[in-house]
XYZ file of C-alpha atoms in Angstrom:
457
model
C -111.472 -87.610 -77.259
C -115.092 -87.931 -78.793
C -116.143 -84.391 -77.669
C -113.353 -82.715 -79.553
C -113.690 -84.806 -82.689
C -117.372 -84.147 -82.540
C -116.792 -80.421 -82.104
C -114.255 -80.348 -84.801
C -116.524 -81.934 -87.216
C -119.467 -79.859 -86.339
C -117.834 -76.449 -86.995
C -115.902 -77.513 -90.117
C -118.465 -79.661 -92.212
C -119.866 -77.869 -95.223
C -120.801 -80.604 -97.707
C -124.287 -81.947 -97.050
C -126.085 -84.448 -99.339
C -129.243 -82.980 -101.034
C -131.257 -85.885 -99.379
C -129.920 -84.891 -95.979
C -130.768 -81.119 -96.417
C -134.143 -82.122 -97.657
C -134.906 -84.389 -94.655
C -133.721 -81.536 -92.239
C -136.211 -79.086 -94.028
C -139.103 -81.722 -93.632
C -138.360 -82.114 -90.047
C -137.903 -78.323 -89.237
C -141.407 -77.798 -91.039
C -143.009 -80.536 -88.837
C -141.454 -79.212 -85.710
C -142.751 -75.499 -86.471
C -146.146 -76.827 -87.206
C -146.217 -78.641 -83.696
C -145.294 -75.580 -82.193
C -148.152 -73.688 -83.919
C -150.559 -76.488 -82.768
C -149.314 -75.961 -79.164
C -149.823 -72.143 -79.373
C -153.267 -72.723 -80.763
C -154.248 -75.013 -77.854
C -152.455 -73.314 -75.035
C -150.321 -76.348 -74.331
C -147.455 -75.589 -71.844
C -148.266 -71.915 -72.036
C -146.339 -71.524 -68.567
C -143.088 -71.893 -70.585
C -143.774 -69.181 -72.859
C -145.062 -67.054 -69.911
C -141.991 -67.525 -67.849
C -139.618 -66.895 -70.928
C -141.391 -63.757 -71.822
C -140.925 -62.690 -68.039
C -137.233 -63.468 -68.232
C -136.934 -60.923 -70.949
C -133.477 -59.917 -71.864
C -131.772 -58.435 -74.644
C -134.040 -58.587 -77.871
C -132.282 -61.399 -79.655
C -135.202 -63.941 -80.621
C -138.754 -64.621 -80.738
C -140.987 -66.820 -78.871
C -143.666 -68.355 -81.124
C -146.859 -66.602 -80.598
C -145.361 -64.007 -78.434
C -143.826 -60.591 -78.593
C -141.526 -58.704 -78.008
C -138.272 -60.384 -78.647
C -136.308 -61.883 -75.662
C -132.921 -63.378 -74.898
C -131.923 -66.309 -77.103
C -131.738 -68.726 -74.278
C -135.280 -67.444 -73.010
C -136.735 -68.089 -76.653
C -135.328 -71.618 -76.766
C -136.742 -72.535 -73.358
C -140.317 -71.646 -74.662
C -139.991 -72.737 -78.237
C -138.298 -76.255 -77.212
C -141.287 -76.778 -74.896
C -143.697 -75.760 -77.736
C -142.323 -78.114 -80.305
C -142.719 -80.969 -77.813
C -146.094 -79.906 -75.978
C -148.222 -82.128 -77.925
C -145.988 -85.245 -78.340
C -146.687 -85.217 -81.937
C -143.186 -84.248 -83.180
C -140.526 -86.489 -84.715
C -138.674 -89.366 -83.135
C -135.325 -91.105 -83.934
C -135.903 -94.776 -83.198
C -132.476 -95.618 -82.805
C -131.990 -92.995 -79.999
C -135.676 -92.889 -78.918
C -135.206 -89.028 -78.860
C -137.477 -86.167 -80.245
C -134.605 -84.499 -82.505
C -136.332 -81.505 -83.690
C -137.661 -80.391 -80.253
C -133.998 -79.848 -79.099
C -132.340 -78.865 -82.403
C -134.940 -76.342 -83.735
C -135.313 -73.984 -80.861
C -131.505 -73.599 -80.605
C -131.039 -73.060 -84.365
C -134.000 -70.640 -84.409
C -132.970 -68.561 -81.339
C -129.188 -68.338 -82.275
C -129.967 -67.849 -85.771
C -131.822 -64.774 -85.053
C -129.414 -63.588 -82.442
C -126.548 -63.768 -84.882
C -128.634 -62.657 -87.987
C -127.474 -65.961 -89.563
C -128.454 -66.871 -93.056
C -131.045 -69.628 -93.977
C -128.266 -71.830 -95.123
C -126.284 -71.408 -92.223
C -129.194 -71.958 -89.757
C -129.980 -75.226 -91.828
C -126.381 -76.336 -91.856
C -126.320 -75.961 -88.023
C -129.501 -77.724 -87.738
C -128.003 -80.723 -89.520
C -124.974 -80.758 -87.393
C -127.362 -80.776 -84.326
C -129.476 -83.558 -85.625
C -126.445 -85.753 -86.034
C -125.158 -85.008 -82.747
C -128.494 -85.609 -80.725
C -129.323 -88.999 -82.762
C -125.667 -90.284 -82.391
C -125.493 -89.473 -78.669
C -128.688 -91.034 -77.519
C -128.239 -94.027 -80.149
C -124.836 -95.073 -78.543
C -126.859 -96.723 -75.864
C -130.429 -97.787 -76.989
C -132.779 -97.309 -74.154
C -129.957 -96.811 -71.672
C -131.025 -93.531 -70.407
C -134.755 -94.468 -70.299
C -133.875 -97.748 -68.151
C -132.186 -95.137 -65.608
C -135.395 -93.242 -65.438
C -134.064 -90.486 -67.660
C -135.615 -88.750 -70.814
C -133.041 -89.360 -73.610
C -134.342 -86.230 -75.478
C -133.282 -83.908 -72.743
C -129.920 -85.751 -72.031
C -128.801 -85.696 -75.800
C -130.589 -82.380 -76.389
C -128.182 -80.341 -74.167
C -125.115 -81.423 -76.434
C -127.043 -80.845 -79.836
C -128.345 -77.404 -78.621
C -124.583 -76.641 -77.320
C -123.180 -77.428 -80.789
C -125.782 -75.705 -82.822
C -125.078 -72.532 -80.632
C -121.414 -72.855 -81.029
C -121.409 -73.116 -84.723
C -123.867 -70.337 -85.272
C -121.776 -68.034 -82.722
C -118.630 -68.708 -84.380
C -116.693 -70.588 -81.580
C -113.685 -72.336 -82.251
C -113.021 -76.115 -81.781
C -111.599 -75.698 -78.274
C -114.317 -73.587 -77.056
C -116.924 -75.739 -78.647
C -115.330 -78.805 -76.995
C -115.732 -76.927 -73.549
C -119.223 -76.184 -74.471
C -120.059 -79.768 -74.642
C -118.400 -80.419 -71.585
C -120.279 -77.913 -69.778
C -123.524 -79.179 -71.277
C -123.035 -82.553 -69.862
C -123.598 -81.168 -66.289
C -126.779 -80.090 -67.102
C -128.117 -83.498 -68.863
C -131.207 -85.130 -67.317
C -134.928 -85.117 -67.409
C -136.697 -87.429 -65.086
C -139.466 -89.842 -66.373
C -141.375 -89.406 -63.200
C -144.117 -87.712 -65.267
C -145.183 -91.134 -66.574
C -147.426 -91.928 -63.577
C -148.921 -88.396 -62.988
C -150.392 -85.599 -64.900
C -147.031 -83.542 -64.812
C -146.084 -81.546 -67.948
C -142.328 -81.859 -66.954
C -141.674 -84.114 -70.165
C -143.023 -81.292 -72.392
C -140.481 -78.919 -70.671
C -137.584 -81.112 -71.264
C -136.572 -80.007 -74.810
C -136.798 -76.288 -73.566
C -134.585 -77.061 -70.731
C -132.161 -78.817 -73.070
C -132.122 -75.878 -75.608
C -131.804 -73.290 -72.894
C -129.028 -75.035 -71.302
C -127.142 -75.857 -74.452
C -127.048 -72.168 -75.670
C -125.892 -71.265 -72.090
C -123.156 -73.791 -72.191
C -121.848 -72.258 -75.473
C -122.036 -68.691 -73.915
C -120.003 -70.073 -70.941
C -117.350 -71.625 -72.995
C -117.168 -68.453 -75.110
C -116.770 -66.378 -71.912
C -113.942 -68.582 -70.876
C -115.504 -71.486 -68.757
C -114.215 -74.925 -69.350
C -115.990 -78.268 -69.454
C -114.468 -81.781 -69.427
C -113.309 -83.188 -72.911
C -114.103 -86.681 -71.387
C -117.927 -85.912 -70.969
C -118.660 -88.766 -73.312
C -115.567 -91.083 -72.729
C -115.343 -91.043 -69.066
C -114.672 -91.678 -66.165
C -117.721 -90.167 -64.842
C -119.182 -89.098 -68.287
C -122.888 -89.163 -69.103
C -122.829 -92.839 -69.924
C -121.089 -93.943 -66.788
C -123.539 -91.465 -64.556
C -126.843 -91.599 -66.448
C -127.100 -94.656 -68.727
C -127.717 -98.395 -68.045
C -125.918 -101.093 -70.199
C -122.902 -100.976 -72.580
C -122.658 -97.558 -74.644
C -120.977 -97.818 -77.873
C -119.200 -94.442 -77.471
C -117.124 -94.579 -80.648
C -120.433 -94.942 -82.630
C -120.938 -91.009 -82.042
C -118.387 -90.112 -84.348
C -118.041 -93.298 -86.405
C -118.411 -92.512 -90.157
C -119.243 -88.846 -89.584
C -120.166 -87.119 -92.946
C -120.805 -90.624 -94.497
C -123.666 -92.153 -92.407
C -126.535 -89.579 -91.903
C -128.741 -90.056 -88.855
C -130.658 -87.088 -90.106
C -132.283 -89.186 -92.796
C -133.383 -91.769 -90.163
C -135.643 -89.753 -88.063
C -139.370 -90.634 -88.398
C -142.353 -88.176 -88.563
C -145.384 -89.221 -86.276
C -148.650 -89.881 -87.810
C -150.285 -90.306 -84.228
C -150.103 -87.708 -81.279
C -149.134 -90.487 -78.938
C -145.882 -92.074 -77.837
C -143.996 -93.540 -80.506
C -143.487 -96.601 -78.651
C -147.276 -97.489 -79.252
C -147.207 -96.534 -82.892
C -146.547 -100.140 -84.263
C -149.298 -101.522 -82.210
C -151.711 -98.863 -83.382
C -150.704 -99.321 -87.134
C -151.365 -103.231 -86.400
C -154.796 -102.405 -84.938
C -155.563 -100.414 -87.904
C -154.716 -103.262 -90.115
C -157.041 -105.492 -88.067
C -159.771 -103.038 -88.689
C -159.026 -102.849 -92.351
C -159.116 -106.524 -92.817
C -162.440 -106.910 -91.161
C -164.326 -103.917 -89.679
C -165.452 -104.554 -85.993
C -167.189 -102.618 -83.250
C -166.048 -102.293 -79.775
C -169.072 -104.336 -78.534
C -167.806 -107.308 -80.971
C -164.521 -107.623 -79.033
C -163.896 -110.177 -76.381
C -160.207 -109.121 -76.071
C -157.202 -107.849 -77.822
C -153.911 -109.269 -77.426
C -150.910 -106.933 -78.620
C -147.470 -108.271 -78.858
C -144.975 -105.539 -77.415
C -141.320 -105.197 -77.281
C -140.062 -105.225 -73.714
C -138.380 -101.979 -73.819
C -141.760 -100.376 -75.042
C -143.718 -102.250 -72.465
C -141.771 -100.424 -69.615
C -142.952 -97.086 -70.895
C -146.416 -97.523 -72.399
C -147.688 -100.820 -70.639
C -146.539 -100.080 -66.988
C -149.077 -101.672 -64.799
C -148.022 -99.666 -61.826
C -150.321 -96.976 -63.138
C -153.930 -97.182 -64.302
C -153.669 -97.636 -68.066
C -157.444 -97.724 -68.451
C -158.298 -94.485 -66.890
C -155.129 -92.214 -67.216
C -154.585 -89.302 -64.842
C -154.332 -86.781 -67.795
C -154.443 -86.301 -71.430
C -150.646 -86.573 -71.459
C -150.699 -89.793 -69.434
C -153.275 -91.212 -72.066
C -150.620 -90.732 -74.851
C -148.591 -93.056 -72.787
C -150.944 -95.857 -72.286
C -150.848 -98.441 -75.069
C -154.143 -100.028 -73.928
C -155.959 -96.804 -73.991
C -154.812 -95.710 -77.153
C -155.570 -98.815 -78.814
C -159.187 -98.843 -77.324
C -159.564 -95.249 -78.566
C -158.621 -96.263 -81.896
C -160.984 -98.902 -82.075
C -163.930 -96.780 -80.700
C -163.315 -93.909 -82.864
C -161.585 -95.396 -85.814
C -158.913 -92.885 -85.771
C -156.480 -91.073 -83.352
C -156.227 -87.217 -83.396
C -155.445 -84.414 -81.219
C -158.884 -84.262 -79.943
C -158.677 -88.001 -78.993
C -156.569 -86.688 -76.100
C -158.663 -83.815 -75.070
C -159.649 -83.938 -71.107
C -163.343 -84.834 -71.757
C -162.159 -87.611 -74.231
C -159.939 -89.455 -71.997
C -162.730 -90.030 -69.477
C -164.994 -91.897 -71.841
C -166.182 -95.050 -70.210
C -166.524 -96.934 -73.269
C -162.825 -96.486 -73.901
C -161.787 -97.271 -70.379
C -163.874 -100.429 -70.499
C -162.244 -101.535 -73.797
C -158.685 -100.767 -72.598
C -159.376 -103.222 -69.726
C -159.635 -105.743 -72.319
C -156.423 -104.980 -74.067
C -153.715 -107.559 -73.057
C -149.920 -107.464 -73.523
C -147.658 -110.265 -74.811
C -144.092 -109.144 -74.109
C -142.172 -110.099 -77.295
C -138.464 -109.537 -77.752
C -137.422 -108.862 -81.321
C -134.173 -107.671 -82.887
C -133.462 -104.110 -82.892
C -134.673 -101.057 -80.874
C -138.064 -100.784 -79.524
C -139.193 -97.820 -81.706
C -138.263 -99.730 -84.751
C -139.769 -103.169 -83.703
C -142.795 -104.819 -85.427
C -146.321 -104.424 -84.541
C -148.836 -107.422 -84.069
C -152.395 -107.754 -82.592
C -154.892 -110.379 -82.263
C -158.394 -109.283 -81.856
C -160.515 -111.966 -80.512
C -164.245 -111.454 -81.102
C -167.155 -112.605 -79.070
C -168.162 -114.988 -81.842
C -164.944 -116.813 -81.398
C -163.287 -115.136 -84.773
C -159.771 -114.192 -84.575
C -158.535 -111.140 -86.601
C -154.950 -110.480 -86.963
C -153.097 -107.253 -87.831
C -149.456 -106.788 -88.110
C -146.894 -104.387 -89.633
C -142.975 -104.744 -89.973
C -142.446 -101.268 -88.317
C -144.705 -98.262 -87.583
C -145.441 -95.789 -90.480
C -143.848 -92.507 -90.820
C -140.249 -93.780 -90.449
C -137.446 -93.571 -93.017
C -138.561 -96.715 -94.598
C -142.269 -95.770 -94.712
C -142.245 -92.071 -94.564
C -145.068 -89.544 -94.860
C -145.258 -87.901 -98.297
C -144.900 -84.063 -98.496
C -148.651 -84.018 -99.034
C -149.233 -86.063 -96.066
C -146.819 -84.081 -94.148
C -148.449 -80.658 -95.279
C -152.025 -82.221 -94.219
C -150.745 -83.070 -90.707
C -149.398 -79.437 -90.379
C -152.571 -78.010 -91.625
C -154.596 -79.780 -89.007
C -152.239 -78.602 -86.245
C -152.505 -74.990 -87.558
C -156.003 -74.920 -88.509
C -155.329 -73.436 -91.693
C -153.351 -74.082 -94.825
C -149.722 -74.729 -93.995
C -148.463 -74.875 -97.598
C -146.777 -71.338 -97.322
C -144.700 -72.298 -94.320
C -143.743 -75.511 -96.060
C -142.538 -73.384 -98.951
C -140.680 -71.151 -96.745
C -138.769 -73.918 -95.057
C -138.099 -75.558 -98.441
C -136.723 -72.404 -99.651
C -134.524 -71.837 -96.504
C -131.368 -72.387 -98.352
C -132.048 -69.344 -100.638
C -132.727 -66.723 -97.930
C -130.078 -64.353 -96.672
C -131.688 -64.434 -93.173
C -134.659 -65.882 -91.121
C -137.137 -63.217 -92.134
C -139.124 -64.856 -94.812
C -139.418 -68.118 -92.522
C -140.539 -65.934 -89.579
C -143.085 -64.037 -91.526
C -144.685 -67.196 -93.049
C -144.771 -68.433 -89.391
C -146.251 -65.288 -88.013
C -149.129 -65.552 -90.685
C -149.889 -69.073 -89.461
C -150.062 -68.332 -85.785
C -153.244 -67.157 -84.142
C -151.415 -64.414 -82.162
C -147.725 -63.861 -82.996
C -145.049 -61.179 -82.733
C -144.550 -59.420 -86.203
C -141.928 -57.055 -84.574
C -138.570 -56.764 -86.318
C -135.621 -55.299 -84.525
């Protein structure tokens, strides 16, 4: 069975190539920076408030809060914080935010068990492989059924991370994966509203995965057929053919951890190729919004169903988060401002009439292409009022494994999120392999947070 094979590998693997460890460190750093940005802006503060109220044994830290709470409660808050700004990383094949579900479980259970830095990094890599492979086995399949793949796959990665750090055996870990499957979900109903549920999904997944591991440790059992079926997650929650065997195919040889992209824009990943193509058009021949008659964007059909859904108002989004899921609005904002940043999606910014007016002149051509939507090419044609046409295109969006952010670019992104130099945190994450515990990482993180718990047990 796939669950037992994944469990056995996830517990036993010890050798990780240097490039895989390096990739994981970069993603953990990016995730922590995103959480700092969320603390600074007060995004999804409800998750941290509720987690603090849940309390429990003093096992783990809620970022930006104190005192410590139970590991599941901390993961609930921290998972929501990592994903709050939708600026966290994305695995194109599975279309999931991998760090948002891996980091909270690794950090919380790592603190709970007093794990070493290398042990936490190893567990995180195992979690990355599980989350990405489970989602990528059915590209866009969960989304097509109205479910958020990040939460569906995230319950399993969190369970596996927790099981490894907690010292469960293979049998109990298999049960943990089976139990986690009954908590997989996450509705995409937020798309047409201003709801914050998408931001909460990684927190739900991390919380559920840790609980699944604890339940298995206490003797609860779960179906080892959770992936294979019948009535497994692909039967119940996904549309289309699922390549279930790919979850465990080439484990330890093919590393999906190195295939995760880091976002340069705080907007839905499915818009990024079009945004890069728009930036390319602006670089070819600078133009102003008033020069534009209309813009035609060629968009993958799976992307269009999420970021070009005409059942909602794409020109006047209902919230800052809805704006991140409107390709026409994001393209218009890029043209108007010449850039996209966190401030682009602030409440006052999304109500600007000049952006709404230009967004109404952004048209979409559904254009199938080989491969998954998040790794599709981007192309725009800007038709000016004088009749000129400006073309912009990219083979795939920036930030992915074939066109990654440099370390300097990653630190610059984190510094913007934190409002202060993030280099010390970058160094602490890069040195995680050398630390006997998580204290140096947590200390560096505390210095970056505007208000954080410096308390130690």
